[in-house]
């Protein structure tokens, strides 16, 4: 069994739960520039791992280590989602 773990340095790590050994780390130019706060597996997808960070970025990762970023538009307005 394998777990995906996010860290405060912005990286994502795959850890073997039987040996507690790190199998692979995901970071670099297509990774987070701040704290990585969440990570989730996406079974059956080419981009099999998704991570979210405090840099308002979602990173999609392939098991090979290749990554790509999707920048989110941060809502800084005072408007609520409720209709008038």
PDB file of C-alpha atoms in Angstrom:
ATOM      1  CA  UNK A   1       0.000   0.000   0.000  1.00  0.00           C
ATOM      2  CA  UNK A   2       1.137   3.511  -0.795  1.00  0.00           C
ATOM      3  CA  UNK A   3       0.215   6.852   0.776  1.00  0.00           C
ATOM      4  CA  UNK A   4       0.609  10.311  -0.714  1.00  0.00           C
ATOM      5  CA  UNK A   5       1.869  12.881   1.777  1.00  0.00           C
ATOM      6  CA  UNK A   6       1.976  16.673   1.385  1.00  0.00           C
ATOM      7  CA  UNK A   7       4.679  18.734   3.088  1.00  0.00           C
ATOM      8  CA  UNK A   8       5.244  22.336   4.173  1.00  0.00           C
ATOM      9  CA  UNK A   9       8.041  22.768   1.644  1.00  0.00           C
ATOM     10  CA  UNK A  10       5.583  22.340  -1.239  1.00  0.00           C
ATOM     11  CA  UNK A  11       6.523  18.772  -2.187  1.00  0.00           C
ATOM     12  CA  UNK A  12       4.391  15.649  -2.407  1.00  0.00           C
ATOM     13  CA  UNK A  13       5.846  12.277  -1.423  1.00  0.00           C
ATOM     14  CA  UNK A  14       4.714   8.712  -2.077  1.00  0.00           C
ATOM     15  CA  UNK A  15       5.449   6.516   0.947  1.00  0.00           C
ATOM     16  CA  UNK A  16       5.308   2.710   1.110  1.00  0.00           C
ATOM     17  CA  UNK A  17       3.190   1.954   4.180  1.00  0.00           C
ATOM     18  CA  UNK A  18       4.854  -1.436   4.769  1.00  0.00           C
ATOM     19  CA  UNK A  19       8.453  -0.190   4.848  1.00  0.00           C
ATOM     20  CA  UNK A  20       7.892   3.544   5.543  1.00  0.00           C
ATOM     21  CA  UNK A  21      10.325   4.246   2.693  1.00  0.00           C
ATOM     22  CA  UNK A  22       9.764   7.183   0.370  1.00  0.00           C
ATOM     23  CA  UNK A  23       9.194   5.831  -3.164  1.00  0.00           C
ATOM     24  CA  UNK A  24       9.129   9.136  -5.039  1.00  0.00           C
ATOM     25  CA  UNK A  25       8.933  12.868  -4.445  1.00  0.00           C
ATOM     26  CA  UNK A  26       7.093  15.352  -6.633  1.00  0.00           C
ATOM     27  CA  UNK A  27       8.423  18.921  -6.657  1.00  0.00           C
ATOM     28  CA  UNK A  28      10.278  21.335  -8.859  1.00  0.00           C
ATOM     29  CA  UNK A  29       9.365  23.957 -11.421  1.00  0.00           C
ATOM     30  CA  UNK A  30       5.884  22.492 -11.925  1.00  0.00           C
ATOM     31  CA  UNK A  31       5.282  22.116  -8.188  1.00  0.00           C
ATOM     32  CA  UNK A  32       4.093  24.356  -5.393  1.00  0.00           C
ATOM     33  CA  UNK A  33       5.862  27.579  -4.444  1.00  0.00           C
ATOM     34  CA  UNK A  34       4.425  27.429  -0.928  1.00  0.00           C
ATOM     35  CA  UNK A  35       2.967  24.910   1.516  1.00  0.00           C
ATOM     36  CA  UNK A  36       1.284  21.903  -0.099  1.00  0.00           C
ATOM     37  CA  UNK A  37      -1.822  21.440   2.021  1.00  0.00           C
ATOM     38  CA  UNK A  38      -3.631  18.536   0.351  1.00  0.00           C
ATOM     39  CA  UNK A  39      -3.086  15.634  -1.987  1.00  0.00           C
ATOM     40  CA  UNK A  40      -5.369  13.017  -3.557  1.00  0.00           C
ATOM     41  CA  UNK A  41      -5.009  10.026  -5.857  1.00  0.00           C
ATOM     42  CA  UNK A  42      -6.921  10.065  -9.146  1.00  0.00           C
ATOM     43  CA  UNK A  43      -7.131   6.353 -10.074  1.00  0.00           C
ATOM     44  CA  UNK A  44      -7.273   5.493 -13.764  1.00  0.00           C
ATOM     45  CA  UNK A  45      -6.148   8.933 -14.921  1.00  0.00           C
ATOM     46  CA  UNK A  46      -3.007   9.883 -16.846  1.00  0.00           C
ATOM     47  CA  UNK A  47      -2.375  12.568 -14.244  1.00  0.00           C
ATOM     48  CA  UNK A  48      -2.793  10.189 -11.295  1.00  0.00           C
ATOM     49  CA  UNK A  49      -2.150  12.539  -8.388  1.00  0.00           C
ATOM     50  CA  UNK A  50      -3.511  16.007  -7.617  1.00  0.00           C
ATOM     51  CA  UNK A  51      -2.182  18.364  -4.968  1.00  0.00           C
ATOM     52  CA  UNK A  52      -3.351  21.742  -3.710  1.00  0.00           C
ATOM     53  CA  UNK A  53      -1.290  24.407  -2.025  1.00  0.00           C
ATOM     54  CA  UNK A  54      -1.423  27.748  -0.280  1.00  0.00           C
ATOM     55  CA  UNK A  55      -0.008  29.289  -3.455  1.00  0.00           C
ATOM     56  CA  UNK A  56      -3.510  28.940  -5.013  1.00  0.00           C
ATOM     57  CA  UNK A  57      -2.187  26.249  -7.360  1.00  0.00           C
ATOM     58  CA  UNK A  58      -3.460  22.774  -8.133  1.00  0.00           C
ATOM     59  CA  UNK A  59      -0.679  20.530  -9.429  1.00  0.00           C
ATOM     60  CA  UNK A  60      -1.397  17.412 -11.438  1.00  0.00           C
ATOM     61  CA  UNK A  61       1.308  14.744 -11.300  1.00  0.00           C
ATOM     62  CA  UNK A  62       2.107  11.652 -13.326  1.00  0.00           C
ATOM     63  CA  UNK A  63       3.690   8.707 -11.521  1.00  0.00           C
ATOM     64  CA  UNK A  64       6.856   9.371 -13.579  1.00  0.00           C
ATOM     65  CA  UNK A  65       7.277  12.674 -11.723  1.00  0.00           C
ATOM     66  CA  UNK A  66       6.133  14.936 -14.547  1.00  0.00           C
ATOM     67  CA  UNK A  67       3.878  17.717 -13.294  1.00  0.00           C
ATOM     68  CA  UNK A  68       1.747  20.568 -14.537  1.00  0.00           C
ATOM     69  CA  UNK A  69       0.179  23.503 -12.709  1.00  0.00           C
ATOM     70  CA  UNK A  70      -3.307  24.926 -12.845  1.00  0.00           C
ATOM     71  CA  UNK A  71      -3.409  28.411 -11.312  1.00  0.00           C
ATOM     72  CA  UNK A  72      -6.609  29.327  -9.482  1.00  0.00           C
ATOM     73  CA  UNK A  73      -8.118  32.807  -9.487  1.00  0.00           C
ATOM     74  CA  UNK A  74      -8.307  33.843  -5.858  1.00  0.00           C
ATOM     75  CA  UNK A  75     -11.600  35.495  -4.900  1.00  0.00           C
ATOM     76  CA  UNK A  76     -10.732  38.570  -2.846  1.00  0.00           C
ATOM     77  CA  UNK A  77     -14.109  40.308  -3.173  1.00  0.00           C
ATOM     78  CA  UNK A  78     -16.717  40.789  -0.470  1.00  0.00           C
ATOM     79  CA  UNK A  79     -19.505  39.317  -2.569  1.00  0.00           C
ATOM     80  CA  UNK A  80     -21.137  36.133  -1.378  1.00  0.00           C
ATOM     81  CA  UNK A  81     -22.414  33.308  -3.563  1.00  0.00           C
ATOM     82  CA  UNK A  82     -25.980  34.025  -2.451  1.00  0.00           C
ATOM     83  CA  UNK A  83     -28.381  35.718  -4.858  1.00  0.00           C
ATOM     84  CA  UNK A  84     -29.902  39.135  -4.071  1.00  0.00           C
TER      85      UNK A  84
END
